[in-house]
PDB file of C-alpha atoms and ligand atoms in Angstrom:
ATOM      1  CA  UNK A   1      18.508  33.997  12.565  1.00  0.00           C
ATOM      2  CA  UNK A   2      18.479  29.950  12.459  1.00  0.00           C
ATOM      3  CA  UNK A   3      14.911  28.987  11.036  1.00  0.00           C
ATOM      4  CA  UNK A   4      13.708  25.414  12.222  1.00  0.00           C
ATOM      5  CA  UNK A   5      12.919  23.412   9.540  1.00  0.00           C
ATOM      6  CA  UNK A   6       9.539  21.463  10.052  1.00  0.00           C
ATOM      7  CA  UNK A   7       9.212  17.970   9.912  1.00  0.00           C
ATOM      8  CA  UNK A   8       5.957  16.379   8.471  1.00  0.00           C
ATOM      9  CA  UNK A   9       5.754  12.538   9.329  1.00  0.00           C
ATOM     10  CA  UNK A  10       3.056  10.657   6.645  1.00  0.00           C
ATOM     11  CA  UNK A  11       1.680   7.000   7.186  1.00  0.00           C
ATOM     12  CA  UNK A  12       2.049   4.866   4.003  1.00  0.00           C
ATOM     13  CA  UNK A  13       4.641   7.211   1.943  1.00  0.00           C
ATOM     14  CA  UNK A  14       6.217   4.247   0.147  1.00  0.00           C
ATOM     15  CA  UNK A  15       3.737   4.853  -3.174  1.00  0.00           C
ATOM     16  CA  UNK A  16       0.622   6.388  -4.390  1.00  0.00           C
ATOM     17  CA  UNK A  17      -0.899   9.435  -2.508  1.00  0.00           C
ATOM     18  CA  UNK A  18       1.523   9.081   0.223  1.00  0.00           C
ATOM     19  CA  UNK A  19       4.307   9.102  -1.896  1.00  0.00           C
ATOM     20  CA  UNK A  20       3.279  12.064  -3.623  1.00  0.00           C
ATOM     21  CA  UNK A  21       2.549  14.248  -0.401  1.00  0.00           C
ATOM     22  CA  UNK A  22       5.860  13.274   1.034  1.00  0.00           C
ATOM     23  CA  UNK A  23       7.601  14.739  -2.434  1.00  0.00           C
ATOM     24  CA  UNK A  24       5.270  17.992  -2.274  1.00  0.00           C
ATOM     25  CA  UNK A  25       5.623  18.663   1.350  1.00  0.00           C
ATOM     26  CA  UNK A  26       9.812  18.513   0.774  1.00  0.00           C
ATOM     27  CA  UNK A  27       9.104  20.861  -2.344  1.00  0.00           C
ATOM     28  CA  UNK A  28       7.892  23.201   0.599  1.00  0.00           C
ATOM     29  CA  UNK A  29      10.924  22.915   2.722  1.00  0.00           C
ATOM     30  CA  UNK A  30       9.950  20.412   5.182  1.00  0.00           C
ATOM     31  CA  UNK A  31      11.692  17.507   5.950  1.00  0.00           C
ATOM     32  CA  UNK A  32       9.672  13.867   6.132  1.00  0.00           C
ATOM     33  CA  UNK A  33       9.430  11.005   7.783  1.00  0.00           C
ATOM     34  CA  UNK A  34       7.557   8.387   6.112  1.00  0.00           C
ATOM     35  CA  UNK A  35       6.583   4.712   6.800  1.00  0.00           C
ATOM     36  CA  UNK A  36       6.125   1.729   4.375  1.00  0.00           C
ATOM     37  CA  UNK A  37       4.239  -1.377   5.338  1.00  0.00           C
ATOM     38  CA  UNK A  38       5.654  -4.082   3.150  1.00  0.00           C
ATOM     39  CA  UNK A  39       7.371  -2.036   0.762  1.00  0.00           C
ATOM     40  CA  UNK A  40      10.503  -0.915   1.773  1.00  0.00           C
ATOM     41  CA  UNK A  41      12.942  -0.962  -1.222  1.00  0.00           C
ATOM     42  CA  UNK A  42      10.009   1.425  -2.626  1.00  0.00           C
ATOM     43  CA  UNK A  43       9.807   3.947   0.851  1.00  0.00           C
ATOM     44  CA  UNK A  44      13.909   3.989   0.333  1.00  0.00           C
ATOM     45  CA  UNK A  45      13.730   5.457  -2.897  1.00  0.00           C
ATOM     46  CA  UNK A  46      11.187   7.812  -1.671  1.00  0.00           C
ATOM     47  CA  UNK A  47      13.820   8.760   0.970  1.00  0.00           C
ATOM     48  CA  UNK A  48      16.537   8.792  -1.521  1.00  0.00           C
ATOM     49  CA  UNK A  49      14.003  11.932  -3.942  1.00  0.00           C
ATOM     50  CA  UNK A  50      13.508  13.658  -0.881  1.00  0.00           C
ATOM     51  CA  UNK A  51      17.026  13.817   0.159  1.00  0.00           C
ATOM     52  CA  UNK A  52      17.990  14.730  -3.857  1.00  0.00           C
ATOM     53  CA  UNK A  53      15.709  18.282  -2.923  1.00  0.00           C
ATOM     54  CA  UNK A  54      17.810  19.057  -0.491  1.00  0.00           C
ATOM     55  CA  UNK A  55      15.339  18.177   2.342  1.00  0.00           C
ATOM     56  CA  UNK A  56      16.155  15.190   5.249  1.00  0.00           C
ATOM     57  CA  UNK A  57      14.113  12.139   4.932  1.00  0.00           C
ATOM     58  CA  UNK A  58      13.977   8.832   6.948  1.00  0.00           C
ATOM     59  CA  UNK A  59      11.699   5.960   6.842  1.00  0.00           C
ATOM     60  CA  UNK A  60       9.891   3.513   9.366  1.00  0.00           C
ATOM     61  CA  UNK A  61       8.026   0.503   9.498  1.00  0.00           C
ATOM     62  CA  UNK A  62       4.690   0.613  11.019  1.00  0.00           C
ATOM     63  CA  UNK A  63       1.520  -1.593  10.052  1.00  0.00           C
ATOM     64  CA  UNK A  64      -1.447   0.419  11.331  1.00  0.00           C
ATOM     65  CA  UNK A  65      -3.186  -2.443  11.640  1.00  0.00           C
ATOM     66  CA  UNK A  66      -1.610  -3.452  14.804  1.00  0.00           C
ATOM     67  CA  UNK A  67      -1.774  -0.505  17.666  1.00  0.00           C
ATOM     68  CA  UNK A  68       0.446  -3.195  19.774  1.00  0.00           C
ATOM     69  CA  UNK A  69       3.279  -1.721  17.847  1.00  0.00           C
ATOM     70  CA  UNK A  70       2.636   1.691  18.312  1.00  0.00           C
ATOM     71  CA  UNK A  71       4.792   2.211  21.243  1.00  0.00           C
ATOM     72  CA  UNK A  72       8.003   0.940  19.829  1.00  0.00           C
ATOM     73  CA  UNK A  73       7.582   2.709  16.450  1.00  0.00           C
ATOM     74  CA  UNK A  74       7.622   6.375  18.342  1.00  0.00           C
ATOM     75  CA  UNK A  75      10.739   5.083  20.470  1.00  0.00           C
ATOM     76  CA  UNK A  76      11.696   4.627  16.573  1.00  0.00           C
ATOM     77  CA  UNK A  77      10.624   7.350  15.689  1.00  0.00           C
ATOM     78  CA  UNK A  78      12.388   9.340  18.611  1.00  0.00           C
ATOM     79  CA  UNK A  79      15.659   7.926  17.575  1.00  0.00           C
ATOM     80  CA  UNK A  80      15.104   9.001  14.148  1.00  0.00           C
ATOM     81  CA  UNK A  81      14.513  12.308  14.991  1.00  0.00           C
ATOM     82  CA  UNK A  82      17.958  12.408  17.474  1.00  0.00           C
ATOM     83  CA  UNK A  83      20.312  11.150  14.889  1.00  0.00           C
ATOM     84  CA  UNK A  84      18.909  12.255  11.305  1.00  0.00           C
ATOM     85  CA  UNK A  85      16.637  15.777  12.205  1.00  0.00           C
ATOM     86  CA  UNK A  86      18.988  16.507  14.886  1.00  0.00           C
ATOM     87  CA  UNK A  87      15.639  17.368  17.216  1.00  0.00           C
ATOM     88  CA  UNK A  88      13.410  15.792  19.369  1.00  0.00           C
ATOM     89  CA  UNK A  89       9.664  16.398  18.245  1.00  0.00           C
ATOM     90  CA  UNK A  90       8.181  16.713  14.800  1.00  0.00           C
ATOM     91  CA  UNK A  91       5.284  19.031  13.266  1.00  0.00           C
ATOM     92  CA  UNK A  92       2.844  17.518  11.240  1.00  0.00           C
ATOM     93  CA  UNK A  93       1.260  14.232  11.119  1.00  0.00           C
ATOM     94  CA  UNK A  94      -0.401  12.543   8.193  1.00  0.00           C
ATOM     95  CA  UNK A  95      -2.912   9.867   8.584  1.00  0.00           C
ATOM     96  CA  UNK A  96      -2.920   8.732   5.190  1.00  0.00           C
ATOM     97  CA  UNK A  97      -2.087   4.750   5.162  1.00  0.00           C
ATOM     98  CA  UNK A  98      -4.583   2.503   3.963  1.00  0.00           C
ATOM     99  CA  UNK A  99      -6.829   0.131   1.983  1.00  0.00           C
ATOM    100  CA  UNK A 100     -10.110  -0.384   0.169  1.00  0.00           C
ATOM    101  CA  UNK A 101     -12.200  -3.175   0.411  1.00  0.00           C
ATOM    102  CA  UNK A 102     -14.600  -3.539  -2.071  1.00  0.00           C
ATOM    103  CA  UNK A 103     -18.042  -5.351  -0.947  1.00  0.00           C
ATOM    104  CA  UNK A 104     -21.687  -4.800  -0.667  1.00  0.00           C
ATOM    105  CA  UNK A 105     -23.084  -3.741   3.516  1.00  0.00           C
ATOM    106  CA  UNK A 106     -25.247  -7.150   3.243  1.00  0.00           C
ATOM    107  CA  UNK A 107     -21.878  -9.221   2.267  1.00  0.00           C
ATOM    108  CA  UNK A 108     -19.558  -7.364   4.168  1.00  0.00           C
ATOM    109  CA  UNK A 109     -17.980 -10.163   7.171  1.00  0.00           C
ATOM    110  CA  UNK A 110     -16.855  -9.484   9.993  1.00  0.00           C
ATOM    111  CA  UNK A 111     -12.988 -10.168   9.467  1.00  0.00           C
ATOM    112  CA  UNK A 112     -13.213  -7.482   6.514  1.00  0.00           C
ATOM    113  CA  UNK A 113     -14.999  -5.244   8.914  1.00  0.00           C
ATOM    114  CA  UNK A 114     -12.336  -5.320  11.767  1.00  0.00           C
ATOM    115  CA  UNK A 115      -9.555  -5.098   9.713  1.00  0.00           C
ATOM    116  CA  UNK A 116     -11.010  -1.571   7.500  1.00  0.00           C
ATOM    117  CA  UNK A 117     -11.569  -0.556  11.377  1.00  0.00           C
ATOM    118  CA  UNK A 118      -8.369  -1.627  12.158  1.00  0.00           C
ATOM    119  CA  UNK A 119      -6.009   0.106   9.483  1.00  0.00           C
ATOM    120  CA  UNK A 120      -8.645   3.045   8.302  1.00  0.00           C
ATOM    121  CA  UNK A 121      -9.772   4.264  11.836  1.00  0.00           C
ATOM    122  CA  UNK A 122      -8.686   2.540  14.996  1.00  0.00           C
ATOM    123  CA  UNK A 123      -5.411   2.903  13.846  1.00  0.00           C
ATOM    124  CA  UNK A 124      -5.550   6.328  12.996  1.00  0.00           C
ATOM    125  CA  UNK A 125      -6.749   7.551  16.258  1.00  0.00           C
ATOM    126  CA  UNK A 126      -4.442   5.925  18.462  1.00  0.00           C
ATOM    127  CA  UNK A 127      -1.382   7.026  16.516  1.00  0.00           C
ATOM    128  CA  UNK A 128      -2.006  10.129  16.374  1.00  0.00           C
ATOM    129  CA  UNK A 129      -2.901   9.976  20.406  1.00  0.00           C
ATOM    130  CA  UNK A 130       0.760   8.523  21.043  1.00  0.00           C
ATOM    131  CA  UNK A 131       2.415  11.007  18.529  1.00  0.00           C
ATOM    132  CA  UNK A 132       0.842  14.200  20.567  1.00  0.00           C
ATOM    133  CA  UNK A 133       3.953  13.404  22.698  1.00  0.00           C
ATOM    134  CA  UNK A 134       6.171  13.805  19.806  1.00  0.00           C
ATOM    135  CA  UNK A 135       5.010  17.086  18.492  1.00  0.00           C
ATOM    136  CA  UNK A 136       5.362  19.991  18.608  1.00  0.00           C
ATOM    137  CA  UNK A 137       3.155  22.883  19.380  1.00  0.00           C
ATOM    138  CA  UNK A 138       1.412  24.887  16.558  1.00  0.00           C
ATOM    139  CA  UNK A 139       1.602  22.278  13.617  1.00  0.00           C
ATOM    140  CA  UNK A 140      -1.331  20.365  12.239  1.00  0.00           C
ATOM    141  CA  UNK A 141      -2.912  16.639  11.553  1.00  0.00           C
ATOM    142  CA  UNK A 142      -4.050  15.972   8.695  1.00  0.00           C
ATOM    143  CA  UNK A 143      -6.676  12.617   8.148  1.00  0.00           C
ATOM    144  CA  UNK A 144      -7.238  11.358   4.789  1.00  0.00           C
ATOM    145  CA  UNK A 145     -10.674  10.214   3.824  1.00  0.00           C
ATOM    146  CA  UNK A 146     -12.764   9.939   0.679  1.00  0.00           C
ATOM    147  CA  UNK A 147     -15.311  11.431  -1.495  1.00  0.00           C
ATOM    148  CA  UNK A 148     -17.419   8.415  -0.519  1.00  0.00           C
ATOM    149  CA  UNK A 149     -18.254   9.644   3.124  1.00  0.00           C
ATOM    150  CA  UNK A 150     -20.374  12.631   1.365  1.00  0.00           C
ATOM    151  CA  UNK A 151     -21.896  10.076  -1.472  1.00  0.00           C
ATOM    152  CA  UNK A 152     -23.125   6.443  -1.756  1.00  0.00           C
ATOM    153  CA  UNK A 153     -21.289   3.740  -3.853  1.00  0.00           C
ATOM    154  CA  UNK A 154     -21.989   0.579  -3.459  1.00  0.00           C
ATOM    155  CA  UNK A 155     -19.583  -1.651  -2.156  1.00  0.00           C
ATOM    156  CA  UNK A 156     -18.351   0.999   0.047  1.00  0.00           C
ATOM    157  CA  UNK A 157     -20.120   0.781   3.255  1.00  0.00           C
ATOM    158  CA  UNK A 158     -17.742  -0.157   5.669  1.00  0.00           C
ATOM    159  CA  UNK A 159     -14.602   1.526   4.052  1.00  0.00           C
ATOM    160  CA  UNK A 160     -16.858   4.783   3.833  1.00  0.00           C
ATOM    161  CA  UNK A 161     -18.436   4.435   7.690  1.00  0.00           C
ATOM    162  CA  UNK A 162     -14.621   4.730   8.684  1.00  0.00           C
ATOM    163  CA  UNK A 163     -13.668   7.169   6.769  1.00  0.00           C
ATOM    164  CA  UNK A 164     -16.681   9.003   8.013  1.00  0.00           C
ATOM    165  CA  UNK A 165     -15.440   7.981  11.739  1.00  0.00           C
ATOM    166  CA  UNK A 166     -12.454   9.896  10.693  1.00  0.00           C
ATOM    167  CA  UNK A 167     -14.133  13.006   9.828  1.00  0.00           C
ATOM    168  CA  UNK A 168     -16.096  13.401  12.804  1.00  0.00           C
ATOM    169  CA  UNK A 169     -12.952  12.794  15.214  1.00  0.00           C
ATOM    170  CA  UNK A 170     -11.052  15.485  13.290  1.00  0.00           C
ATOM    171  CA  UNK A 171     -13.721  17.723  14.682  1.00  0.00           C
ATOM    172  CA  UNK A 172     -12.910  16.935  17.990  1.00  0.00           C
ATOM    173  CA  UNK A 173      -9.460  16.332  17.487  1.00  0.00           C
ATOM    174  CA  UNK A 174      -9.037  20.107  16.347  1.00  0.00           C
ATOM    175  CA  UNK A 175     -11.630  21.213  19.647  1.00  0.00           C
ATOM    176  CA  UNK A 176      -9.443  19.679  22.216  1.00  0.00           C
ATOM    177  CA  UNK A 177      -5.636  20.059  19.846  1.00  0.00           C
ATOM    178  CA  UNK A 178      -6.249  24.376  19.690  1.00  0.00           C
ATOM    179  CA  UNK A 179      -5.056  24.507  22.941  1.00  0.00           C
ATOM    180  CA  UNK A 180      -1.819  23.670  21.591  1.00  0.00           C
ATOM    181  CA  UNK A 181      -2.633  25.341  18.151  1.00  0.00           C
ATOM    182  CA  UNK A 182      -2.745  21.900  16.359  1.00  0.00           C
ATOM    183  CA  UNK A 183      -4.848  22.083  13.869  1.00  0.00           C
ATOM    184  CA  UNK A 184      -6.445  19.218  12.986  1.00  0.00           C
ATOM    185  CA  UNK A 185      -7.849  18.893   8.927  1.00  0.00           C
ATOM    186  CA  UNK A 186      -9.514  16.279   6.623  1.00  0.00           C
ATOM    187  CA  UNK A 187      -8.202  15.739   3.227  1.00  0.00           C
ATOM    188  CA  UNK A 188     -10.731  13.679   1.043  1.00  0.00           C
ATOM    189  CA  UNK A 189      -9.773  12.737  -2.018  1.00  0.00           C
ATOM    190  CA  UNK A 190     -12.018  11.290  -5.140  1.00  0.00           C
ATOM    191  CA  UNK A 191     -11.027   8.536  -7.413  1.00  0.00           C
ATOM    192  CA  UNK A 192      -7.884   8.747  -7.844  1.00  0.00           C
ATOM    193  CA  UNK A 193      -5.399   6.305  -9.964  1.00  0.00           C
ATOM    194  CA  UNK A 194      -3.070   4.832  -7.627  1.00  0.00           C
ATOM    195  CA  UNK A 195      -2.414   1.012  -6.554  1.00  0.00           C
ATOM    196  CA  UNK A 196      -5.335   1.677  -4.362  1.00  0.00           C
ATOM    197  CA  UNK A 197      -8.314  -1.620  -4.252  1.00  0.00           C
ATOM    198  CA  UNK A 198      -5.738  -3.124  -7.016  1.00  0.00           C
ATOM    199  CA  UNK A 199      -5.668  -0.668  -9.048  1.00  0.00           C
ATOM    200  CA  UNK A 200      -9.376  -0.693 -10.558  1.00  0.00           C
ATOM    201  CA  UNK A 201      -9.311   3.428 -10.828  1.00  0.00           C
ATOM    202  CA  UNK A 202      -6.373   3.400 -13.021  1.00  0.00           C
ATOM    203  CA  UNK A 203      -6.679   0.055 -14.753  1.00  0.00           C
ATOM    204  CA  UNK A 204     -10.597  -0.413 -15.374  1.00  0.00           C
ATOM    205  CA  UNK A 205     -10.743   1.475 -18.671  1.00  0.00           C
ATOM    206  CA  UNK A 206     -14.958   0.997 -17.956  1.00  0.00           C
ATOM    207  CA  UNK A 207     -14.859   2.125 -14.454  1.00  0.00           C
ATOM    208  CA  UNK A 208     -12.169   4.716 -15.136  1.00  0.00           C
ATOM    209  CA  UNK A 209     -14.741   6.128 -17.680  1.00  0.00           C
ATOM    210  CA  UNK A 210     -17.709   6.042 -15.646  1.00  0.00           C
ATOM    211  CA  UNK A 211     -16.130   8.286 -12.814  1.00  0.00           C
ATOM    212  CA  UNK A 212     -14.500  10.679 -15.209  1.00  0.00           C
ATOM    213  CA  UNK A 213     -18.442  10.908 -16.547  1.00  0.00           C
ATOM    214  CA  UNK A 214     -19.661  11.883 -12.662  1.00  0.00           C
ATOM    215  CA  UNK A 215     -16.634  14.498 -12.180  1.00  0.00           C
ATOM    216  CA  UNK A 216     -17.466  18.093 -13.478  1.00  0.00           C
ATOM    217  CA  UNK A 217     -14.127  18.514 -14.235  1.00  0.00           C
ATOM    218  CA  UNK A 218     -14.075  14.979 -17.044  1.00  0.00           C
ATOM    219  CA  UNK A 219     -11.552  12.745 -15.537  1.00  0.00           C
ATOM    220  CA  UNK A 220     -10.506  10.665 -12.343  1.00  0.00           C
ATOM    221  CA  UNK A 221      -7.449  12.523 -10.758  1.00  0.00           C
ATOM    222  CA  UNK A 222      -4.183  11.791 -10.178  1.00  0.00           C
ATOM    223  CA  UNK A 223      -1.546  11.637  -7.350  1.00  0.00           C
ATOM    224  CA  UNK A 224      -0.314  15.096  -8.147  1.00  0.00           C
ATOM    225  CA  UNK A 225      -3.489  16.340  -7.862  1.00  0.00           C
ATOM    226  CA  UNK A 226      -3.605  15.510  -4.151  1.00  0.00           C
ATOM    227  CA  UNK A 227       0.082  15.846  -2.295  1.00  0.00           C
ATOM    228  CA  UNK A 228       0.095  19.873  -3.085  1.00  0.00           C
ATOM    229  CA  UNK A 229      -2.777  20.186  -1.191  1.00  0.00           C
ATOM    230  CA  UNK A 230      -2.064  18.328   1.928  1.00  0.00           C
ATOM    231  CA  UNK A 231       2.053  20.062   1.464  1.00  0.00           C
ATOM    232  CA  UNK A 232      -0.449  23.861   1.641  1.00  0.00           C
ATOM    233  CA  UNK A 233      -1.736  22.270   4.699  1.00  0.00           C
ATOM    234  CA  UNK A 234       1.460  22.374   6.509  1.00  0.00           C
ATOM    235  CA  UNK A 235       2.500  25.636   5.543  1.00  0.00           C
ATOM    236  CA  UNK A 236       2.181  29.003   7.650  1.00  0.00           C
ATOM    237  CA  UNK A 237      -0.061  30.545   4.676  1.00  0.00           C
ATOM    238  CA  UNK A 238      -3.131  27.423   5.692  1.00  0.00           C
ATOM    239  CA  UNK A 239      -2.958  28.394   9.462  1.00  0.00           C
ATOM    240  CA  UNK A 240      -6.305  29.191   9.746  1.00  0.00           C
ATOM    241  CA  UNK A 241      -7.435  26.818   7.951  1.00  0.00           C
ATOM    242  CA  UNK A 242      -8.815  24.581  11.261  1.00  0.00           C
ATOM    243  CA  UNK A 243     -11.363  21.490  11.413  1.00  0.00           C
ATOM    244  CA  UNK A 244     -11.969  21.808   7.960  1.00  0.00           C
ATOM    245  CA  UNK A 245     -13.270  19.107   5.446  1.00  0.00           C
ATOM    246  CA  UNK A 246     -11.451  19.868   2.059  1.00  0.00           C
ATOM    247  CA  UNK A 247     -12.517  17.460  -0.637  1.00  0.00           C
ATOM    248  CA  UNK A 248     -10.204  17.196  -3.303  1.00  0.00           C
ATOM    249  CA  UNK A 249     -12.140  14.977  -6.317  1.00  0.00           C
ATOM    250  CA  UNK A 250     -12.869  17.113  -9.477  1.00  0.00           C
ATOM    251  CA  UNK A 251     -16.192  18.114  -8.438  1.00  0.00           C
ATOM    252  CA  UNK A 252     -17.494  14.480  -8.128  1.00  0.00           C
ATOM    253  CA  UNK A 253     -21.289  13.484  -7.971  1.00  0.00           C
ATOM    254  CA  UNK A 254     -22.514  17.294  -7.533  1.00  0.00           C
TER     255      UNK A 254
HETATM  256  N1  NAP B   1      -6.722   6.168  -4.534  1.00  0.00           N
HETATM  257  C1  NAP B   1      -7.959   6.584  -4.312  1.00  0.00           C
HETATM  258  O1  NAP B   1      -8.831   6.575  -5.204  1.00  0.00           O
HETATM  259  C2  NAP B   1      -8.330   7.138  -2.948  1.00  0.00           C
HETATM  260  C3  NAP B   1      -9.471   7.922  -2.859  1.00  0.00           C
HETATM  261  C4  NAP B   1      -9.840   8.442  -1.627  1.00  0.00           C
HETATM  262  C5  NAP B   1      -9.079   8.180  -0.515  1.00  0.00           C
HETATM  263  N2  NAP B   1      -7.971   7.397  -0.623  1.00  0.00           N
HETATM  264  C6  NAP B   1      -7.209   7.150   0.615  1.00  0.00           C
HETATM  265  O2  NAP B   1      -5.886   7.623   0.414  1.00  0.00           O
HETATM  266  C7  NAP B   1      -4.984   6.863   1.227  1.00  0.00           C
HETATM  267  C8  NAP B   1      -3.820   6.371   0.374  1.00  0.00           C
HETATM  268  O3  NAP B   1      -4.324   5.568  -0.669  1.00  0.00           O
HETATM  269  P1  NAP B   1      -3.481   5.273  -1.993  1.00  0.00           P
HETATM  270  O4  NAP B   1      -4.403   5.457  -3.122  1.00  0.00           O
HETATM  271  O5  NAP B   1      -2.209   6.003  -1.976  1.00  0.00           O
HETATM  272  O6  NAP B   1      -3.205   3.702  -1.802  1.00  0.00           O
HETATM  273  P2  NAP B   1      -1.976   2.798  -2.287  1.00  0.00           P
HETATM  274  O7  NAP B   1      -1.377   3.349  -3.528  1.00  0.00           O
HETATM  275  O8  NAP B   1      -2.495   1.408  -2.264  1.00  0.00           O
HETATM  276  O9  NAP B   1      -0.876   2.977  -1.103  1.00  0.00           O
HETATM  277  C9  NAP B   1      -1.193   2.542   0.177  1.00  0.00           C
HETATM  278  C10 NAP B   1      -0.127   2.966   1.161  1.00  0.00           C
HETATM  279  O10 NAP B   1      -0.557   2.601   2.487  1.00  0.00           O
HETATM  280  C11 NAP B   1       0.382   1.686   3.052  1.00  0.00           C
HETATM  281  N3  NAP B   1      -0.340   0.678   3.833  1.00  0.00           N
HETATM  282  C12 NAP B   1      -1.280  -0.199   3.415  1.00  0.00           C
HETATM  283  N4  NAP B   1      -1.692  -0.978   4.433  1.00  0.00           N
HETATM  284  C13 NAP B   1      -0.992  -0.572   5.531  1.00  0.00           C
HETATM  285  C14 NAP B   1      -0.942  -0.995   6.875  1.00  0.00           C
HETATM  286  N5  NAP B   1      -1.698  -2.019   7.346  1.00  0.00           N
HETATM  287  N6  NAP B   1      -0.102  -0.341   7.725  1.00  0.00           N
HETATM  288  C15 NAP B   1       0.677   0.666   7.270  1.00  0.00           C
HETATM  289  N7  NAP B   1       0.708   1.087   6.011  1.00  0.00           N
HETATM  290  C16 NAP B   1      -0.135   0.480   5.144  1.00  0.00           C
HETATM  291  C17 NAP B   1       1.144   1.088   1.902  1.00  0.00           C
HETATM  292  O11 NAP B   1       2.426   0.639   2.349  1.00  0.00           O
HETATM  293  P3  NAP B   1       3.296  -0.460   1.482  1.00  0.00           P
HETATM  294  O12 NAP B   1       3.681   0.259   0.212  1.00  0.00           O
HETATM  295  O13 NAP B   1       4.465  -0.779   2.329  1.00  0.00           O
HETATM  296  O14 NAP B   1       2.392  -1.605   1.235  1.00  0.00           O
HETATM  297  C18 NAP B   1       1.212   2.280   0.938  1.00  0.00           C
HETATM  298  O15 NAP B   1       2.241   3.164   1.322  1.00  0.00           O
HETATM  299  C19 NAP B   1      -5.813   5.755   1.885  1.00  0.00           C
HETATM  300  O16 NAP B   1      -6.158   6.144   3.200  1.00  0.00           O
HETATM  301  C20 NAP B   1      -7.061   5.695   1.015  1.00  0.00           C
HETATM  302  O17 NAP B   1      -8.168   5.236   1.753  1.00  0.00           O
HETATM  303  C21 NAP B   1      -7.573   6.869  -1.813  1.00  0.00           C
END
């Protein structure tokens, strides 16, 4: 008997955390759609290790930022599907594109405001309401947040608060999604050392140090200590596994 292959389609798989769910979720026997922002030499060789696994793989542009676009990218997305997956609706979505901006709540302006809002939430939620129409019954949604909506760090506030937005609308996401067994998780994620806020995880030996000192398990994590968890996710063993907030930091700031 034919088995359909699942497709899982992840926001921002052209590096970092993205990249590294997009590798671990073809390790599982899915095949991926990812998109890239600016960097799409870097999303094509993503595309080009997925396809060496023996799993399909296409990429997309899309800038979250700008829900004007959202529209077009799923007619994109449509034709993708047609002439590379041979289907017409995909499985899993991954909200995981984004950005940090580092400053204080009392210097925080408006622009930087609107545009975390913009990429890290708005964007988020009206995605995934146009891609309902692209997927299929009985897979999930996954929404990537942070450590930093259950603890304070300052020069976090706004990133956190949308982050935090995040997390409550997976609740409701997964209320209103059951009926057509969608479930709907949160992946959060501590400091990890990606490209992520420039790099300051990975790069600031001081910093670096002083988060490894606040995680019970003595060091900041890595990419490949997040894509195997979100690649579970979309799996038939985490089926039950529904409106759930799985934080994935090391044991940070217990
Ligand atoms: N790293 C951490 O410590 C950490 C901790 C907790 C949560 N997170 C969250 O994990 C997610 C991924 O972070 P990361 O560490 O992998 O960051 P990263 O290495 O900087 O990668 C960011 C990814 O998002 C894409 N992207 C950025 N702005 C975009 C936009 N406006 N529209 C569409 N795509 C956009 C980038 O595309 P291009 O390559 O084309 O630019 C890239 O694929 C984010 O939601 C972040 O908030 C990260």
């Amino acid at each position: 008997m034919a088995i359909n292959t699942k497709i899982a389609l992840i926001t921002g798989g052209s590096r970092g955390l993205g990249k590294n769910m997009a590798i671990a979720i073809a390790k599982k026997g899915l095949d991926v759609i990812i998109t890239y922002n600016s960097k799409k030499e870097e999303a094509d060789a993503v595309v080009k290790e997925i396809e060496s696994l023996g799993q399909k793989a296409a990429s997309l542009q899309l800038n979250v930022a700008d829900s004007g676009t959202f529209d077009s990218f799923f007619e994109e997305v449509k034709t993708a599907l047609k002439e590379t997956f041979k289907t017409d609706k995909f499985d899993f979505l991954i909200n995981n594109a984004g950005i940090g901006i580092y400053n204080s709540f009392i210097g925080t302006t408006e622009a930087e405001f609107d545009q975390l809002n913009n990429i890290q939430f708005k964007g988020p939620f009206f995605i995934t309401q146009k891609a309902l129409d692209v997927m299929n019954d009985g897979g999930g949604i996954i929404n990537i947040s942070t450590g930093l909506a259950r603890f304070s760090s300052p020069g976090y506030a706004a990133y956190a608060s949308m982050k935090g937005a995040i997390e409550t609308l997976t609740k409701y996401q997964a209320k209103e999604l059951g009926q057509r067994q969608i479930k709907v998780n949160v992946v959060a994620p501590g400091a990890i050392e990606t490209d992520f806020g420039g790099g300051v995880v990975r790069d600031n030996e001081q910093l670096n140090q002083t988060l490894s000192s606040i995680t019970a398990l003595g060091r900041v994590g890595l990419p490949d200590d997040i894509g195997g968890v979100v690649a579970f996710l979309c799996t038939e063993d985490a089926r039950w596994i529904n409106a759930q907030r799985i934080e994935v930091s090391g044991g940070m700031n217990l």
